[in-house]
Amino acid sequence: MLADALSETLQRLENAADAAHRPAPALLAVSKLQPVAAIAELAAAGQRAFGENYVQEAQAKIAELGALSLEWHLIGHLQSNKADVAARVFDWVQTVDRHKLVGALSRYRAATQPPLNVLIQVNIDDEASKHGCAPDDVPALADAIAAEPRLCLRGLMAIPAPHPDIALRAAAFSRMKALYDALAARYPQVDTLSMGMSDDYAQAIAHGATLVRIGTALFGARPAPPAAG
Ligand SMILES: *Cc1c(COP(=O)(O)O)cnc(C)c1O
């Protein structure tokens, strides 16, 4: 029962927040590769915010579940040639990491829609394999986003390296918190620090995450992606 998994997950988030003397974070249910029936079941249990990684998969699901008025977040890498679709179908894009995307998302967000909520993805561990901007690039990117009336800068997102040494993960979370505090001091609309997944949410919450992205711990193991080709 996904309703049980949802209430257990919310309880775990609250316990982690209590233990760290922090407010409980918002829960983003990461539904990539999960069927629409599972999303509808969680929505019926009260979950509103869902995270998807692939623009085309999300577009189909959002169309199918349109009547439920859910809140959709893009949490996967965004290619510039998909920015037009992403700007129209999502409520949030958490993976803005370069200037080119700022202009494209702003251009394609319809004037009839509310501004698109945007997080800057930061490559906090400077991993060659990961997307995200360098920490030093955050201020300039934030200024560019804030200058676009079709976009609303809400904060930062990161996927720290899954380092087995817990202290090194903590260091990444705490660098994100410092970047976030500096941004929030500059922009009053900034209220979201997106970090923490199924296996490290407690640590992320202890370091000030306001939104955690949980897939496996909520839905169970993900179905395998379709074979390429
Ligand atoms: C898949 C994914 C998650 C969820 O991961 P789980 O370990 O299943 O909780 C969170 N954030 C991002 C960016 C993801 O791609």
XYZ file of C-alpha atoms and ligand atoms in Angstrom:
244
model
C 0.000 0.000 0.000
C 1.542 3.245 -1.113
C -0.604 5.185 1.351
C 1.197 3.363 4.187
C 4.593 3.997 2.615
C 3.694 7.685 2.363
C 2.682 8.058 5.992
C 5.753 6.108 7.123
C 8.018 8.300 4.996
C 6.443 11.512 6.299
C 6.900 10.204 9.841
C 10.578 9.440 9.181
C 11.143 12.926 7.789
C 9.497 14.425 10.845
C 11.583 12.274 13.195
C 14.792 13.274 11.421
C 13.777 16.939 11.610
C 12.883 16.694 15.301
C 16.196 15.015 16.103
C 18.042 17.861 14.345
C 15.796 20.616 15.754
C 14.834 21.644 12.249
C 11.438 22.165 10.619
C 10.223 19.117 8.675
C 11.068 19.421 4.969
C 8.626 19.165 2.077
C 8.497 15.764 0.394
C 9.027 15.468 -3.345
C 7.918 11.997 -4.476
C 10.351 10.932 -7.209
C 8.205 9.032 -9.696
C 10.594 8.493 -12.617
C 9.908 5.146 -14.324
C 6.923 4.546 -12.028
C 3.537 3.935 -13.664
C 0.809 6.582 -13.561
C -1.324 4.245 -11.425
C 1.258 4.467 -8.625
C 1.336 8.265 -8.870
C -2.468 8.415 -8.785
C -2.470 6.161 -5.702
C -0.054 8.471 -3.856
C -2.041 11.504 -4.973
C -5.203 9.928 -3.535
C -3.299 9.521 -0.246
C -2.538 13.242 -0.233
C 0.843 13.654 -1.947
C 0.888 16.680 -4.292
C 4.498 17.187 -5.471
C 6.161 14.728 -7.869
C 9.648 14.695 -9.402
C 10.464 13.376 -12.872
C 13.814 13.006 -14.654
C 12.923 12.666 -18.328
C 10.998 15.377 -20.162
C 9.121 13.125 -22.586
C 8.098 10.578 -19.961
C 6.927 13.384 -17.713
C 5.006 15.141 -20.457
C 2.906 12.018 -21.068
C 2.255 11.440 -17.361
C 1.364 15.077 -16.719
C -1.133 15.000 -19.598
C -2.669 11.785 -18.309
C -2.953 13.010 -14.711
C -3.861 16.605 -15.577
C -7.220 16.445 -13.801
C -5.470 15.870 -10.442
C -3.722 19.291 -10.473
C -0.462 17.929 -9.079
C 2.792 19.893 -8.787
C 5.504 18.637 -11.161
C 9.247 19.142 -10.707
C 11.921 18.373 -13.290
C 14.902 16.913 -11.389
C 16.823 15.378 -14.319
C 19.346 17.066 -16.591
C 17.670 19.379 -19.097
C 18.968 19.524 -22.665
C 18.493 22.919 -24.301
C 16.437 21.427 -27.132
C 13.828 20.239 -24.588
C 13.587 23.565 -22.766
C 10.445 24.558 -24.701
C 8.473 21.525 -23.501
C 9.935 21.684 -19.992
C 9.029 25.366 -19.646
C 5.405 24.620 -20.456
C 4.664 21.342 -18.653
C 6.541 21.656 -15.333
C 5.783 23.843 -12.311
C 9.403 23.691 -11.143
C 12.719 23.054 -12.905
C 15.340 22.099 -10.297
C 18.233 21.583 -12.709
C 19.072 24.994 -14.146
C 22.867 25.053 -14.348
C 23.787 27.364 -17.241
C 22.849 30.723 -18.721
C 21.575 29.255 -21.982
C 18.766 27.470 -20.130
C 17.693 30.640 -18.335
C 16.948 32.423 -21.602
C 15.280 29.391 -23.180
C 12.997 28.606 -20.215
C 11.991 32.222 -19.916
C 11.246 32.521 -23.632
C 8.997 29.443 -23.672
C 7.116 29.912 -20.404
C 3.683 31.063 -21.546
C 2.476 34.480 -20.425
C -0.795 32.814 -19.342
C 1.057 30.586 -16.860
C 2.406 31.628 -13.453
C 6.191 32.147 -13.455
C 8.199 28.905 -13.613
C 9.841 28.080 -10.277
C 13.556 27.527 -10.718
C 16.340 26.011 -8.623
C 20.001 26.274 -9.540
C 21.676 22.861 -9.577
C 25.124 23.024 -7.991
C 27.874 20.472 -8.643
C 28.890 20.676 -5.003
C 31.550 17.949 -5.086
C 33.041 19.118 -8.402
C 32.432 15.712 -9.994
C 33.343 15.449 -13.670
C 30.413 13.088 -14.269
C 27.755 15.352 -12.762
C 25.798 18.264 -14.101
C 25.366 21.457 -12.121
C 27.204 24.769 -12.040
C 30.294 25.465 -9.969
C 29.588 27.033 -6.562
C 31.353 30.224 -7.712
C 28.924 30.567 -10.624
C 25.798 30.676 -8.449
C 25.611 34.486 -7.953
C 25.777 35.341 -11.682
C 23.278 32.638 -12.607
C 20.960 33.768 -9.802
C 21.091 37.357 -11.064
C 20.208 36.187 -14.580
C 17.224 34.147 -13.336
C 15.982 36.910 -11.058
C 16.009 39.331 -13.999
C 13.495 37.173 -15.940
C 9.851 37.958 -15.125
C 8.686 34.544 -16.443
C 10.964 32.761 -13.931
C 10.941 32.749 -10.138
C 14.228 31.945 -8.415
C 13.386 29.704 -5.425
C 16.753 28.301 -4.373
C 19.328 25.565 -4.869
C 19.477 21.834 -5.585
C 22.355 19.360 -5.293
C 23.126 15.658 -5.573
C 26.268 15.270 -3.411
C 28.630 12.410 -4.242
C 27.464 9.196 -2.540
C 30.638 9.161 -0.486
C 30.893 6.219 1.920
C 32.608 8.512 4.422
C 29.667 10.141 6.163
C 31.775 13.143 7.201
C 32.535 14.003 3.585
C 28.843 13.894 2.698
C 28.118 16.141 5.651
C 30.734 18.590 4.390
C 28.978 18.798 1.003
C 25.586 19.381 2.621
C 27.021 22.071 4.822
C 28.671 23.858 1.865
C 25.257 23.826 0.163
C 23.642 25.330 3.259
C 26.179 28.173 3.281
C 25.567 28.893 -0.421
C 21.824 28.772 0.202
C 21.965 31.180 3.153
C 23.959 33.665 1.067
C 21.408 33.439 -1.749
C 18.415 33.776 0.592
C 19.979 36.867 2.156
C 20.093 38.431 -1.299
C 16.730 37.278 -2.703
C 13.698 37.272 -0.379
C 11.747 34.821 -2.598
C 14.414 32.107 -2.075
C 12.929 29.462 0.249
C 13.987 26.055 -1.100
C 17.114 23.971 -0.509
C 16.577 20.671 -2.341
C 18.921 17.943 -1.120
C 18.637 14.461 0.344
C 17.378 11.229 -1.239
C 16.279 7.828 0.108
C 19.623 6.935 1.650
C 20.826 10.293 2.997
C 17.734 12.383 3.778
C 18.350 12.435 7.543
C 21.761 14.004 7.055
C 20.431 16.463 4.494
C 17.658 17.516 6.873
C 20.166 18.003 9.679
C 22.022 20.386 7.354
C 18.957 22.453 6.502
C 17.261 20.793 3.514
C 13.781 22.263 3.045
C 12.785 19.717 0.380
C 13.909 16.099 0.075
C 13.577 14.004 -3.093
C 12.527 10.456 -2.225
C 11.941 7.670 -4.752
C 12.895 4.165 -3.660
C 11.986 4.560 0.015
C 8.472 5.554 -1.051
C 7.625 3.534 -4.171
C 9.999 0.594 -3.651
C 12.565 -0.335 -6.304
C 12.155 1.387 -9.660
C 11.209 -0.648 -12.737
C 14.172 -1.000 -15.114
C 14.316 1.652 -17.850
C 13.371 0.406 -21.319
C 16.353 -1.031 -23.212
C 18.107 1.511 -25.425
C 17.793 1.303 -29.203
C 16.194 9.316 -8.821
C 16.486 10.582 -8.101
C 16.126 10.759 -6.751
C 15.481 9.689 -5.907
O 16.410 8.707 -5.578
P 16.048 7.538 -4.524
O 17.376 7.039 -4.101
O 15.253 6.535 -5.276
O 15.284 8.160 -3.418
C 16.374 12.000 -6.167
N 16.956 12.994 -6.853
C 17.327 12.858 -8.140
C 17.966 13.996 -8.847
C 17.115 11.651 -8.799
O 17.509 11.515 -10.088
